[in-house]
XYZ file of C-alpha atoms in Angstrom:
252
model
C -165.331 -81.147 -25.943
C -164.128 -83.338 -29.313
C -160.900 -82.541 -30.240
C -160.022 -83.246 -33.950
C -156.855 -83.269 -36.132
C -157.941 -83.092 -39.715
C -155.737 -83.324 -42.452
C -156.575 -79.942 -44.651
C -154.962 -78.930 -47.560
C -154.979 -75.368 -46.410
C -156.131 -73.334 -42.898
C -159.098 -74.612 -42.372
C -160.920 -71.693 -40.295
C -160.741 -69.565 -43.889
C -162.854 -71.801 -45.511
C -164.086 -68.511 -47.622
C -160.689 -68.168 -49.054
C -160.364 -68.975 -52.714
C -157.790 -71.888 -51.841
C -157.303 -75.819 -53.105
C -159.225 -78.860 -51.800
C -158.279 -81.970 -53.395
C -160.223 -84.421 -51.168
C -163.442 -83.271 -50.267
C -163.734 -85.261 -46.805
C -161.866 -82.673 -44.487
C -164.705 -79.957 -45.751
C -167.634 -82.700 -45.649
C -166.849 -83.334 -41.680
C -166.028 -79.887 -40.831
C -169.720 -79.074 -41.678
C -171.273 -81.976 -40.500
C -169.442 -81.150 -37.445
C -170.730 -77.814 -37.116
C -174.248 -78.890 -38.200
C -174.214 -81.445 -35.264
C -173.290 -79.134 -32.971
C -170.186 -80.584 -31.759
C -167.482 -78.205 -30.772
C -164.283 -79.364 -33.016
C -160.301 -77.763 -32.996
C -159.255 -78.323 -36.568
C -155.608 -78.244 -37.130
C -154.131 -78.547 -40.650
C -151.626 -81.233 -42.184
C -147.820 -80.315 -41.823
C -146.466 -81.312 -44.811
C -143.149 -82.959 -43.565
C -141.402 -86.153 -43.754
C -143.485 -87.125 -40.600
C -146.778 -86.175 -42.021
C -146.517 -87.268 -45.353
C -147.903 -91.112 -45.107
C -150.349 -89.913 -42.676
C -153.874 -90.659 -43.140
C -156.223 -87.736 -43.272
C -158.880 -87.054 -42.132
C -158.318 -87.784 -38.655
C -160.468 -87.854 -35.623
C -158.875 -87.500 -31.556
C -161.040 -87.421 -28.516
C -158.815 -87.853 -25.394
C -156.627 -90.618 -26.449
C -159.197 -92.031 -29.166
C -157.633 -91.813 -32.762
C -160.561 -92.465 -35.447
C -159.250 -92.877 -39.122
C -161.404 -93.242 -42.270
C -164.716 -91.237 -43.221
C -167.412 -93.835 -41.714
C -165.747 -94.729 -38.505
C -165.535 -90.887 -37.982
C -169.155 -89.970 -38.935
C -169.861 -93.315 -36.989
C -168.345 -91.798 -33.808
C -169.730 -88.814 -33.941
C -173.040 -90.061 -34.129
C -172.479 -92.592 -31.181
C -171.805 -89.268 -29.241
C -174.714 -88.212 -29.919
C -173.785 -85.475 -32.526
C -176.401 -86.398 -35.584
C -177.083 -83.685 -38.061
C -180.000 -86.247 -39.514
C -181.600 -87.160 -36.666
C -184.949 -85.454 -38.093
C -184.683 -87.033 -41.165
C -187.338 -89.433 -42.286
C -186.360 -92.951 -43.770
C -187.192 -91.856 -47.144
C -184.989 -88.904 -46.679
C -182.353 -90.773 -45.213
C -182.161 -92.764 -48.312
C -182.236 -90.457 -50.597
C -179.239 -88.641 -48.786
C -177.222 -92.179 -49.695
C -178.400 -91.621 -53.041
C -177.055 -88.445 -53.510
C -173.885 -89.752 -52.037
C -173.409 -92.046 -54.078
C -174.038 -89.790 -57.341
C -171.596 -86.903 -55.894
C -168.566 -89.664 -55.643
C -169.344 -91.232 -59.196
C -170.582 -88.101 -61.278
C -168.570 -85.024 -59.540
C -165.817 -86.080 -57.908
C -163.509 -87.102 -60.810
C -164.127 -83.803 -62.463
C -162.952 -82.096 -59.117
C -159.689 -84.233 -59.477
C -159.322 -83.243 -62.565
C -159.922 -79.796 -62.548
C -157.434 -79.458 -59.789
C -154.966 -81.973 -60.518
C -155.004 -82.797 -64.284
C -156.182 -79.900 -65.624
C -152.230 -78.256 -66.609
C -153.248 -74.693 -66.456
C -154.868 -74.908 -63.042
C -152.153 -77.296 -61.895
C -149.437 -75.174 -62.940
C -150.977 -71.911 -61.833
C -152.913 -72.330 -58.629
C -152.592 -76.283 -57.566
C -148.934 -77.066 -57.615
C -147.531 -73.722 -56.389
C -150.109 -73.505 -53.345
C -148.870 -76.934 -52.245
C -145.095 -76.454 -52.922
C -145.273 -73.020 -50.691
C -146.631 -74.894 -47.662
C -144.277 -77.875 -48.013
C -140.227 -78.050 -47.173
C -137.510 -79.155 -49.673
C -137.811 -81.330 -51.323
C -141.213 -82.367 -50.452
C -142.234 -78.939 -52.285
C -141.596 -81.163 -55.496
C -143.230 -84.358 -54.262
C -146.113 -83.921 -52.669
C -148.078 -82.330 -55.723
C -146.702 -84.592 -58.085
C -147.680 -87.519 -55.811
C -151.187 -85.801 -55.396
C -151.378 -85.207 -59.152
C -150.423 -88.908 -60.017
C -152.817 -90.340 -57.281
C -155.854 -88.038 -59.098
C -154.924 -89.229 -62.763
C -154.834 -92.655 -61.557
C -158.408 -92.712 -59.167
C -159.663 -90.784 -62.642
C -158.433 -94.134 -65.144
C -159.336 -96.558 -62.942
C -162.815 -95.296 -62.260
C -163.929 -93.918 -65.486
C -161.341 -95.758 -67.674
C -163.508 -98.158 -69.244
C -162.966 -99.516 -72.798
C -162.908 -97.946 -75.106
C -161.699 -95.017 -73.083
C -158.006 -95.703 -71.737
C -156.487 -92.550 -72.015
C -157.007 -89.089 -69.811
C -158.062 -86.801 -73.094
C -160.399 -89.816 -73.879
C -162.224 -89.363 -70.586
C -162.334 -85.776 -70.185
C -165.736 -85.111 -72.239
C -167.230 -88.048 -70.055
C -166.616 -87.131 -66.860
C -167.238 -83.191 -67.210
C -170.578 -83.908 -68.716
C -171.470 -85.894 -65.864
C -170.163 -83.843 -63.522
C -172.456 -80.914 -65.059
C -175.236 -83.197 -65.223
C -175.086 -83.992 -61.095
C -174.703 -80.644 -60.550
C -177.962 -79.469 -62.366
C -179.725 -82.511 -60.478
C -178.365 -80.829 -57.515
C -179.840 -77.755 -58.086
C -183.200 -78.688 -59.239
C -183.494 -80.911 -56.336
C -182.468 -77.842 -53.561
C -184.681 -75.261 -55.542
C -185.284 -72.470 -53.748
C -184.727 -73.954 -50.135
C -181.901 -73.177 -48.161
C -181.133 -76.803 -47.502
C -182.140 -80.089 -48.800
C -184.089 -81.097 -46.345
C -186.248 -78.789 -44.522
C -184.529 -76.008 -42.290
C -181.773 -77.257 -41.011
C -178.597 -78.974 -42.380
C -178.267 -82.346 -42.733
C -175.410 -84.791 -43.704
C -176.253 -84.255 -47.462
C -175.810 -80.521 -46.989
C -172.574 -81.451 -45.375
C -171.237 -83.425 -48.098
C -172.770 -81.143 -50.837
C -170.784 -78.336 -49.184
C -167.370 -80.747 -49.190
C -167.701 -80.914 -52.962
C -169.076 -77.546 -54.453
C -167.583 -75.221 -52.243
C -164.028 -75.441 -53.148
C -164.848 -75.319 -56.985
C -167.437 -72.200 -56.282
C -164.295 -70.348 -54.381
C -161.411 -71.461 -55.944
C -159.451 -68.863 -58.043
C -159.281 -71.416 -61.007
C -157.689 -69.893 -64.361
C -159.314 -72.453 -66.225
C -162.703 -74.157 -65.412
C -165.414 -74.935 -67.466
C -167.042 -76.791 -64.731
C -166.740 -73.753 -62.582
C -168.485 -71.371 -65.066
C -171.286 -74.182 -65.151
C -171.438 -74.105 -61.664
C -171.840 -70.327 -61.407
C -174.902 -70.449 -63.669
C -176.680 -72.433 -60.867
C -177.544 -69.502 -58.524
C -179.102 -71.717 -55.938
C -176.227 -73.844 -55.427
C -173.641 -71.046 -55.140
C -176.071 -69.316 -52.761
C -176.451 -72.281 -50.803
C -172.532 -72.384 -50.247
C -172.542 -68.608 -49.186
C -175.060 -69.071 -46.896
C -173.405 -72.418 -44.925
C -170.111 -69.980 -45.164
C -171.585 -67.168 -43.295
C -173.624 -68.948 -40.962
C -171.155 -71.764 -39.778
C -167.922 -70.617 -40.855
C -167.469 -66.875 -40.071
C -165.664 -65.669 -37.220
C -168.513 -64.316 -35.571
C -169.850 -68.258 -35.547
C -166.724 -70.493 -35.181
C -168.754 -73.039 -33.934
C -172.418 -72.500 -36.062
C -174.994 -70.708 -35.035
């Protein structure tokens, strides 16, 4: 059995809760492990001075410590936990293309939704993180992540003539809605993106879309748009029911 310690912003055993996820990789790896049949133990981050600068997610297997998403995924596959073994070469190429699309088009809007939007940050994100961090980290941790999110958005999307966040907002939400529409069109009426079994693309899409679907956001045009795409919300609910329920702790 693989033992894994992942850094989560909430209790990962209850993914269906209306919780905040600011990075999508932990969700992705938890879903990928379940899809590939790897039995893992998940531990949430304890926001103390000791773990403030930790690299998450982090995978532990005996004395081996693996960090960084590409290395973790490679380790899973070397241990023969591969959710993509039935994919064709074309499907593998499509997977890489859609993952790049998610990173470029959807991630900036999710960062803005949870960390830059003033109403969401004040009423959901900051209080949630503050309640799970000891003083004075309850002030430091949320503001640190908010600053990092804003910097990432401006670094990746703040090309001339768009230099301020107010100028970038329209662009990033337009791109995100287009991305969700493309995902919805590609999924169609199927349960998963490639056939009857979930693959790494399903894990990645779930990691991005499930937090947006389940979070109790006081203000989110992007969440409202997602809820109009019934097949994407059903996709998330299916994965939660089949792979994250208490009756199936390791998936089907």
